[in-house]
Coordinates of C-alpha atoms in Angstrom, one line a residue:
Chain Q
X10 CA -2.2 80.0 58.5
X11 CA -0.3 80.0 61.8
X12 CA 1.4 77.0 63.4
X13 CA -1.5 76.2 65.7
X14 CA -3.9 76.0 62.8
X15 CA -1.5 73.7 60.9
X16 CA -1.2 71.4 64.0
X17 CA -5.0 71.4 64.4
X18 CA -5.6 70.6 60.7
X19 CA -2.9 67.9 60.9
X20 CA -4.7 66.1 63.7
X21 CA -8.1 66.5 61.9
X22 CA -6.5 64.8 58.9
X23 CA -5.2 62.0 61.0
X24 CA -8.7 61.3 62.3
X25 CA -9.8 60.7 58.7
X26 CA -6.7 58.7 57.9
X27 CA -7.3 56.3 60.7
X28 CA -10.9 55.5 59.9
X29 CA -12.1 52.2 58.7
X30 CA -10.9 51.2 55.2
X31 CA -13.6 50.9 52.5
X32 CA -12.2 47.5 51.4
X33 CA -9.8 45.6 53.5
X34 CA -8.4 43.6 50.5
X35 CA -7.6 46.8 48.7
X36 CA -6.1 48.3 51.9
X37 CA -3.7 45.3 52.4
X38 CA -2.7 45.3 48.7
X39 CA -1.9 49.0 48.9
X40 CA 0.2 48.5 52.0
X41 CA 2.3 45.8 50.2
X42 CA 2.7 48.2 47.2
X43 CA 3.8 51.0 49.6
X44 CA 6.2 48.7 51.5
X45 CA 7.9 48.1 48.1
X46 CA 7.9 51.8 47.1
X47 CA 8.8 53.4 50.4
X48 CA 11.0 50.7 52.0
X49 CA 12.4 48.2 49.6
X50 CA 13.3 50.9 47.0
X51 CA 15.2 52.8 49.7
X52 CA 17.5 49.9 50.6
X53 CA 20.2 50.7 48.0
X54 CA 20.7 54.3 49.1
X55 CA 20.5 53.3 52.8
X56 CA 23.1 50.6 52.3
X57 CA 25.5 52.9 50.5
X58 CA 25.2 55.6 53.1
X59 CA 25.5 53.1 56.0
X60 CA 28.7 51.5 54.8
X61 CA 30.4 54.9 54.2
X62 CA 29.1 56.4 57.5
X63 CA 30.4 53.4 59.4
X64 CA 33.7 53.6 57.7
X65 CA 34.1 57.3 58.5
X66 CA 33.2 56.7 62.2
X67 CA 35.8 54.0 62.6
X68 CA 38.5 56.2 61.1
X69 CA 37.5 59.3 63.0
X70 CA 37.4 57.3 66.3
X71 CA 40.8 55.8 65.5
X72 CA 42.3 59.3 64.7
X73 CA 40.9 60.7 68.0
X74 CA 42.5 58.0 70.2
X75 CA 45.8 59.5 71.1
X76 CA 46.4 57.8 74.4
X77 CA 48.0 54.4 74.7
X78 CA 45.8 53.8 77.8
X79 CA 42.7 53.6 75.7
X80 CA 42.4 50.1 74.3
X81 CA 42.1 49.8 70.5
X82 CA 38.9 47.8 70.7
X83 CA 37.2 51.1 71.7
X84 CA 37.0 51.7 67.9
X85 CA 34.6 48.8 67.6
X86 CA 32.7 49.9 70.7
X87 CA 32.3 53.5 69.6
X88 CA 31.3 52.5 66.1
X89 CA 28.7 50.2 67.4
X90 CA 27.2 52.7 69.9
X91 CA 27.2 55.6 67.3
X92 CA 25.6 53.5 64.7
X93 CA 23.0 51.9 66.8
X94 CA 22.0 54.9 68.9
X95 CA 22.1 57.7 66.4
X96 CA 23.4 57.1 62.9
X97 CA 21.1 54.4 61.8
X98 CA 17.8 55.5 63.4
X99 CA 18.2 59.2 63.2
X100 CA 20.5 60.1 60.3
X101 CA 19.0 57.4 58.0
X102 CA 15.5 58.6 59.0
X103 CA 16.5 62.2 58.1
X104 CA 17.7 61.0 54.7
X105 CA 14.5 59.0 54.3
X106 CA 12.6 62.2 55.2
X107 CA 14.2 63.7 52.1
X108 CA 13.8 60.8 49.8
X109 CA 10.4 59.3 50.9
X110 CA 8.9 62.6 52.3
X111 CA 9.4 64.6 49.1
X112 CA 8.1 61.6 47.1
X113 CA 4.9 61.4 49.2
X114 CA 4.2 65.1 49.2
X115 CA 4.7 65.5 45.5
X116 CA 2.6 62.4 44.6
X117 CA -0.3 63.4 46.8
X118 CA 0.1 67.1 45.9
X119 CA 0.0 66.3 42.2
X120 CA -3.1 64.2 42.8
X121 CA -4.7 67.2 44.6
X122 CA -3.9 69.8 41.9
X123 CA -5.0 67.5 39.1
X124 CA -8.3 66.9 40.9
X125 CA -7.7 63.2 41.4
X126 CA -8.4 63.6 45.1
X127 CA -11.6 65.4 44.3
X128 CA -12.5 62.4 42.0
X129 CA -12.0 60.0 44.9
X130 CA -14.1 62.2 47.2
X131 CA -16.9 62.4 44.6
X132 CA -17.0 58.6 44.4
X133 CA -17.5 58.5 48.1
X134 CA -14.0 57.2 48.9
X135 CA -12.4 58.6 52.0
X136 CA -9.4 60.0 50.1
X137 CA -7.3 60.6 53.2
X138 CA -7.6 57.0 54.4
X139 CA -7.2 55.6 50.9
X140 CA -4.1 57.5 50.1
X141 CA -2.3 58.1 53.4
X142 CA -3.0 55.3 55.7
X143 CA -1.3 52.6 53.7
X144 CA 1.8 54.8 53.4
X145 CA 2.0 55.3 57.2
X146 CA 1.4 51.6 58.0
X147 CA 3.9 50.5 55.4
X148 CA 6.7 52.8 56.6
X149 CA 6.0 52.0 60.3
X150 CA 6.3 48.3 59.4
X151 CA 9.3 48.3 57.0
X152 CA 11.5 51.1 58.3
X153 CA 12.7 49.1 61.4
X154 CA 13.9 46.4 59.0
X155 CA 15.6 49.0 56.8
X156 CA 17.3 50.4 59.9
X157 CA 18.5 47.0 61.1
X158 CA 20.0 46.5 57.7
X159 CA 21.6 49.9 58.1
X160 CA 23.1 49.0 61.5
X161 CA 24.7 45.8 60.2
X162 CA 26.1 47.5 57.1
X163 CA 27.3 50.4 59.2
X164 CA 29.3 48.1 61.4
X165 CA 30.5 46.2 58.4
X166 CA 31.7 49.5 56.9
X167 CA 33.5 50.4 60.1
X168 CA 35.2 46.9 60.1
X169 CA 36.2 47.3 56.5
X170 CA 37.7 50.7 57.0
X171 CA 39.3 49.9 60.4
X172 CA 40.8 46.6 59.3
X173 CA 41.5 47.8 55.8
X174 CA 43.5 50.8 57.0
X175 CA 45.3 48.7 59.6
X176 CA 44.1 50.8 62.7
X177 CA 42.5 47.8 64.3
X178 CA 42.6 44.0 63.9
X179 CA 39.5 42.1 63.1
X180 CA 39.6 40.3 66.5
X181 CA 39.8 43.6 68.4
X182 CA 37.1 45.2 66.4
X183 CA 34.7 42.3 67.0
X184 CA 35.6 42.2 70.7
X185 CA 34.7 46.0 70.8
X186 CA 31.4 45.4 69.0
X187 CA 30.5 42.8 71.6
X188 CA 31.9 44.6 74.6
X189 CA 29.3 45.7 77.3
X190 CA 26.4 45.3 74.8
X191 CA 23.0 46.5 76.1
X192 CA 20.2 45.1 74.0
X193 CA 17.9 48.0 75.1
X194 CA 20.0 50.2 72.8
X195 CA 18.5 48.4 69.8
X196 CA 15.0 48.6 71.3
X197 CA 15.5 52.3 71.8
X198 CA 16.7 52.7 68.2
X199 CA 13.7 50.8 66.8
X200 CA 11.2 52.8 68.9
X201 CA 12.7 55.9 67.5
X202 CA 12.6 54.4 64.0
X203 CA 8.9 53.6 64.2
X204 CA 8.1 57.1 65.5
X205 CA 10.2 58.8 62.8
X206 CA 8.6 56.7 60.1
X207 CA 5.2 57.9 61.3
X208 CA 6.4 61.5 61.3
X209 CA 7.9 61.3 57.8
X210 CA 4.9 59.8 56.2
X211 CA 2.1 61.7 58.1
X212 CA 3.8 65.2 57.9
X213 CA 4.7 64.8 54.2
X214 CA 1.2 63.5 53.4
X215 CA -0.3 66.4 55.2
X216 CA 1.7 68.9 53.1
X217 CA 0.8 67.0 49.9
X218 CA -2.9 66.7 50.8
X219 CA -3.4 70.4 51.4
X220 CA -1.5 71.6 48.3
X221 CA -3.4 74.3 46.5
X222 CA -2.6 75.7 43.1
X223 CA -0.4 74.2 40.5
X224 CA 3.1 72.7 39.8
X225 CA 4.8 75.5 41.7
X226 CA 2.9 74.8 44.8
X227 CA 3.5 71.0 44.5
X228 CA 7.2 71.8 44.5
X229 CA 6.8 74.1 47.5
X230 CA 4.8 71.4 49.4
X231 CA 7.5 68.9 48.7
X232 CA 10.1 71.2 50.1
X233 CA 8.0 72.0 53.2
X234 CA 7.4 68.3 53.7
X235 CA 11.1 67.7 54.0
X236 CA 11.8 70.7 56.2
X237 CA 8.9 70.1 58.6
X238 CA 9.6 66.3 58.8
X239 CA 13.2 67.0 59.6
X240 CA 12.4 69.6 62.3
X241 CA 9.8 67.3 63.9
X242 CA 12.2 64.3 63.8
X243 CA 14.9 66.3 65.5
X244 CA 12.6 67.5 68.2
X245 CA 11.1 64.0 68.7
X246 CA 14.7 62.6 68.8
X247 CA 15.5 64.8 71.7
X248 CA 12.3 64.1 73.6
X249 CA 12.6 60.3 73.0
X250 CA 16.2 60.2 74.1
X251 CA 15.3 62.1 77.3
X252 CA 12.4 59.8 78.0
X253 CA 14.1 56.5 77.1
X254 CA 17.7 56.9 78.1
X255 CA 17.6 59.1 81.2
Chain M
X4 CA -33.9 66.4 41.4
X5 CA -31.3 68.8 42.6
X6 CA -32.3 72.1 44.2
X7 CA -30.0 74.8 45.5
X8 CA -31.6 77.1 48.0
X9 CA -30.1 80.4 49.1
X10 CA -26.4 79.3 48.8
X11 CA -23.6 81.7 49.7
X12 CA -19.9 80.9 49.5
X13 CA -16.9 83.1 50.2
X14 CA -13.2 82.6 50.1
X15 CA -11.8 85.1 52.6
X16 CA -13.1 88.5 51.5
X17 CA -14.1 87.2 48.1
X18 CA -17.9 86.6 48.1
X19 CA -18.1 84.1 45.2
X20 CA -21.7 82.9 45.4
X21 CA -24.4 85.3 46.4
X22 CA -27.8 83.9 47.4
X23 CA -28.0 81.2 44.7
X24 CA -31.4 79.7 44.1
X25 CA -31.8 77.2 41.3
X26 CA -33.6 74.0 40.4
X27 CA -32.1 71.6 37.9
X28 CA -34.4 69.7 35.6
X29 CA -34.5 66.0 36.1
X30 CA -33.4 63.8 33.2
X31 CA -32.2 66.9 31.2
X32 CA -28.9 68.6 30.5
X33 CA -28.6 71.6 32.7
X34 CA -25.8 73.9 31.7
X35 CA -24.3 76.5 33.9
X36 CA -22.7 79.2 31.8
X37 CA -20.8 82.4 32.7
X38 CA -17.5 84.1 32.3
X39 CA -14.3 82.8 33.9
X40 CA -14.3 83.6 37.6
X41 CA -18.1 84.0 37.7
X42 CA -18.5 81.2 40.2
X43 CA -19.9 78.4 38.1
X44 CA -17.3 75.8 39.1
X45 CA -17.6 76.8 42.7
X46 CA -21.3 76.3 42.5
X47 CA -20.9 72.8 41.1
X48 CA -18.3 71.9 43.8
X49 CA -20.7 73.3 46.5
X50 CA -23.5 71.1 45.1
X51 CA -21.4 67.9 45.2
X52 CA -19.9 68.8 48.6
X53 CA -16.3 69.4 47.6
X54 CA -16.8 72.9 49.1
X55 CA -18.8 73.5 52.2
X56 CA -21.4 76.3 51.8
X57 CA -21.4 79.3 54.1
X58 CA -25.2 79.4 54.2
X59 CA -28.1 77.9 52.3
X60 CA -29.0 74.4 51.4
X61 CA -28.5 71.9 48.6
X62 CA -31.2 69.3 48.2
X63 CA -31.0 65.9 46.4
X64 CA -34.6 64.6 46.0
X65 CA -35.8 66.9 48.8
X66 CA -33.1 65.5 51.2
X67 CA -30.9 68.3 52.5
X68 CA -27.4 67.3 51.4
X69 CA -25.8 70.2 53.4
X70 CA -27.0 69.0 56.8
X71 CA -26.1 65.3 56.2
X72 CA -23.3 63.6 58.1
X73 CA -20.3 62.1 56.3
X74 CA -21.8 58.7 55.9
X75 CA -25.1 60.0 54.5
X76 CA -23.1 62.3 52.1
X77 CA -21.2 59.2 50.9
X78 CA -24.4 57.5 50.0
X79 CA -25.5 60.4 47.9
X80 CA -22.1 60.8 46.3
X81 CA -22.3 57.2 45.1
X82 CA -25.2 58.3 42.9
X83 CA -23.0 61.1 41.4
X84 CA -20.6 60.7 38.5
X85 CA -18.3 63.5 37.6
X86 CA -16.2 64.4 34.6
X87 CA -13.5 66.8 35.7
X88 CA -12.0 69.6 33.6
X89 CA -8.6 67.8 33.3
X90 CA -10.3 64.3 33.4
X91 CA -8.7 63.5 36.8
X92 CA -7.8 60.0 35.7
X93 CA -5.6 58.1 38.2
X94 CA -2.1 58.2 36.6
X95 CA -0.9 55.0 38.0
X96 CA -3.9 53.0 36.7
X97 CA -4.7 51.8 33.2
X98 CA -7.9 52.7 31.4
X99 CA -9.5 49.5 32.5
X100 CA -8.4 49.9 36.2
X101 CA -9.6 53.6 36.2
X102 CA -13.1 52.6 35.1
X103 CA -13.2 49.6 37.3
X104 CA -12.0 51.6 40.4
X105 CA -15.4 52.7 41.7
X106 CA -16.8 49.1 41.1
X107 CA -13.9 47.6 43.0
X108 CA -14.5 50.0 45.9
X109 CA -18.3 49.7 46.2
X110 CA -19.8 47.0 44.0
X111 CA -19.9 43.5 45.3
X112 CA -19.4 41.9 41.9
X113 CA -17.2 39.1 40.7
X114 CA -14.2 40.2 38.6
X115 CA -15.8 38.9 35.3
X116 CA -19.0 41.0 35.9
X117 CA -16.9 44.1 36.7
X118 CA -14.9 43.6 33.5
X119 CA -18.2 43.3 31.6
X120 CA -19.4 46.5 33.1
X121 CA -16.1 48.3 32.3
X122 CA -16.2 47.1 28.7
X123 CA -19.9 48.2 28.5
X124 CA -19.0 51.7 29.7
X125 CA -16.0 52.0 27.4
X126 CA -18.1 50.9 24.4
X127 CA -20.7 53.5 25.3
X128 CA -18.1 56.2 25.1
X129 CA -16.7 54.6 22.0
X130 CA -13.4 53.5 23.3
X131 CA -12.3 50.0 22.5
X132 CA -9.0 48.2 22.6
X133 CA -7.4 50.7 24.9
X134 CA -8.0 48.9 28.2
X135 CA -4.3 48.4 28.9
X136 CA -3.1 52.0 28.1
X137 CA -2.3 54.5 30.8
X138 CA -3.8 58.0 30.9
X139 CA -0.5 59.5 29.7
X140 CA -0.7 57.5 26.6
X141 CA -4.2 58.9 25.6
X142 CA -5.1 62.1 23.8
X143 CA -7.1 64.8 25.7
X144 CA -10.3 63.7 24.0
X145 CA -9.8 60.1 24.9
X146 CA -9.0 61.0 28.5
X147 CA -12.4 62.8 28.6
X148 CA -14.1 59.8 27.3
X149 CA -12.5 57.5 29.8
X150 CA -13.4 60.0 32.5
X151 CA -17.0 59.8 31.3
X152 CA -16.8 56.0 31.3
X153 CA -15.6 56.1 34.9
X154 CA -18.3 58.6 35.8
X155 CA -21.1 56.3 34.6
X156 CA -19.6 53.0 35.9
X157 CA -21.7 53.0 39.0
X158 CA -24.9 53.8 37.0
X159 CA -25.3 57.2 38.7
X160 CA -28.5 59.3 38.8
X161 CA -26.5 62.6 38.4
X162 CA -23.7 63.5 36.1
X163 CA -21.6 66.5 36.6
X164 CA -19.3 67.7 33.8
X165 CA -16.8 70.5 34.6
X166 CA -15.9 72.3 31.4
X167 CA -15.9 69.0 29.4
X168 CA -14.7 70.8 26.2
X169 CA -11.8 72.7 27.5
X170 CA -8.6 72.0 25.7
X171 CA -10.3 70.1 22.9
X172 CA -10.5 70.9 19.2
X173 CA -14.0 71.8 18.0
X174 CA -14.5 68.5 16.3
X175 CA -13.6 66.5 19.5
X176 CA -15.6 68.9 21.6
X177 CA -18.7 68.1 19.5
X178 CA -18.1 64.4 20.0
X179 CA -17.9 64.8 23.7
X180 CA -21.1 66.9 23.7
X181 CA -22.9 64.3 21.8
X182 CA -21.6 61.6 24.2
X183 CA -23.0 63.6 27.2
X184 CA -26.3 63.9 25.4
X185 CA -26.4 60.2 24.6
X186 CA -25.4 59.1 28.1
X187 CA -28.0 61.5 29.6
X188 CA -30.8 60.0 27.4
X189 CA -29.6 56.4 27.7
X190 CA -29.2 56.3 31.5
X191 CA -31.9 58.9 32.2
X192 CA -29.5 61.0 34.3
X193 CA -29.8 64.6 35.5
X194 CA -26.8 66.2 34.0
X195 CA -25.2 69.4 35.0
X196 CA -22.5 70.8 32.7
X197 CA -20.3 73.8 33.5
X198 CA -19.2 75.5 30.4
X199 CA -18.5 78.7 28.6
X200 CA -18.6 77.1 25.2
X201 CA -21.7 78.6 23.4
X202 CA -21.4 76.0 20.7
X203 CA -22.0 73.4 23.4
X204 CA -24.9 75.4 24.8
X205 CA -26.6 75.6 21.4
X206 CA -25.9 71.9 20.7
X207 CA -27.1 70.1 23.9
X208 CA -28.3 72.5 26.5
X209 CA -31.9 71.9 27.8
X210 CA -31.9 74.3 30.7
X211 CA -29.4 77.1 30.7
X212 CA -28.4 78.9 33.9
X213 CA -26.3 82.1 33.4
X214 CA -24.2 83.1 36.4
X215 CA -22.8 86.6 36.5
X216 CA -20.9 88.1 39.5
X217 CA -21.8 85.2 41.7
X218 CA -25.6 85.5 41.1
X219 CA -28.1 83.7 38.9
X220 CA -28.6 86.3 36.2
X221 CA -30.8 84.4 33.8
X222 CA -32.3 80.9 33.4
X223 CA -34.1 79.5 30.4
X224 CA -34.3 77.5 27.2
X225 CA -31.4 77.5 24.6
X226 CA -33.8 78.9 22.0
X227 CA -34.5 81.9 24.2
X228 CA -30.9 82.7 24.8
X229 CA -30.4 84.3 21.5
X230 CA -33.3 86.7 21.9
X231 CA -32.8 87.7 25.5
X232 CA -32.9 91.4 26.6
X233 CA -30.5 90.6 29.4
X234 CA -27.6 92.9 28.8
X235 CA -24.9 90.8 30.6
X236 CA -26.1 87.6 28.9
X237 CA -26.1 89.3 25.6
X238 CA -22.5 90.5 26.1
X239 CA -21.5 86.9 27.0
X240 CA -23.4 85.2 24.2
X241 CA -22.4 87.7 21.5
X242 CA -18.8 88.0 22.6
X243 CA -18.0 86.1 19.4
X244 CA -19.5 87.5 16.1
X245 CA -20.2 83.9 15.1
X246 CA -23.3 83.9 17.4
X247 CA -24.6 87.0 15.5
X248 CA -24.4 84.9 12.3
X249 CA -26.2 82.0 14.0
X250 CA -28.9 84.4 15.1
X251 CA -29.2 85.8 11.6
X252 CA -29.3 82.3 10.1
X253 CA -32.0 81.2 12.5
X254 CA -34.1 84.3 11.6
X255 CA -33.7 83.5 7.9
X256 CA -35.0 80.0 8.7
X257 CA -38.0 81.4 10.5

């Protein structure tokens, strides 16, 4: 299949995904389950990564300031901007594409090869809507919260490393964090997060849903889900930045 | 009643089903037999709409299933129960939740009535006290029974069984065959079984359809199958010398 066919089939799948749920009560319950599975379960790894990424940014910024004309609070300013604009929404989304994307593709792919999806279809259940829609809605809802947590922890990590290593005082760091703050940066980051969440879940689910064969193909689908989600996120990141910031 | 009319199905260059015309007997066990790769599972999947046919028609009670839209197909599918080769139970749900699943999706019943129906179905397939177990905690035979219980939960008119005996020991295979027979009689269903197990054919088959090379090669009664002149069917039936002994024994009886 060529790329155009894949894109066409992806949009056909989305049409089935966004059709009316069989049972609203079941649909809501599945969204809650997916919020727990895709979002809440990702918080520990996101927290760990954010703290260390923030710490590294603070130290790298400090090591690159070699002019006495540049005020030290720039460390706080640069950490804030890097974390809010790129590290939390994009890098964490790329990491979630690996963790959540492979999980979704392998789960749905396994259901396909073990005929569980056929069983749903035979019962008259819209399998695409039943399996995929709750994942997309859950990720679109929970990921902004996860990313906000990541932003705070990233800035905390930067403070810890900066103050801990003595390159900046706590007062200067907090002054830098607050300096020339533009709230639209957070809006921009959250818009990106929502779109990336949609990409991660829908692209991964697409690869899982159309898995054919056995265990080997499930593994292949899982890898493809991560690769394609990553590529699409990077392209979308560029396009969104162009649209929203220029 | 299910009727298949001139169905063709290809996968790329591989022409799997070639002008299939067959009528399944109502309230009976119809068995589709044939070698691996002969197209019997594809035929079953075409009938229930899991595969689209390239040409031809499938009729459920004289309604053309092939030309129905998605919603109409859904209504027909709710009258179909299917037991899959690997049982296809939902891994994340318990036995009780698996059997209750179609009821929760489509039946407007209070929880207590759904539970009664689940227990009724599980009793029918002779599984009791396993409601809280997950599919991974069950043996292959038990998974098939739960699959059967789920298939009959909505009281379907049609039951499809795709190789119900595969992966089972001979004793358990007979138990599953007998269950299919009992369920067909008790619920007056039209049952279609895909199998290559001759023991199962001789045990429960009412109407046997032999597929060879994507075509219907022979159709008839299980008594006739042993005495057919059809070369390909003979090769299939007597692939095991056991069937020769069965034939001899039956001759002795007569």
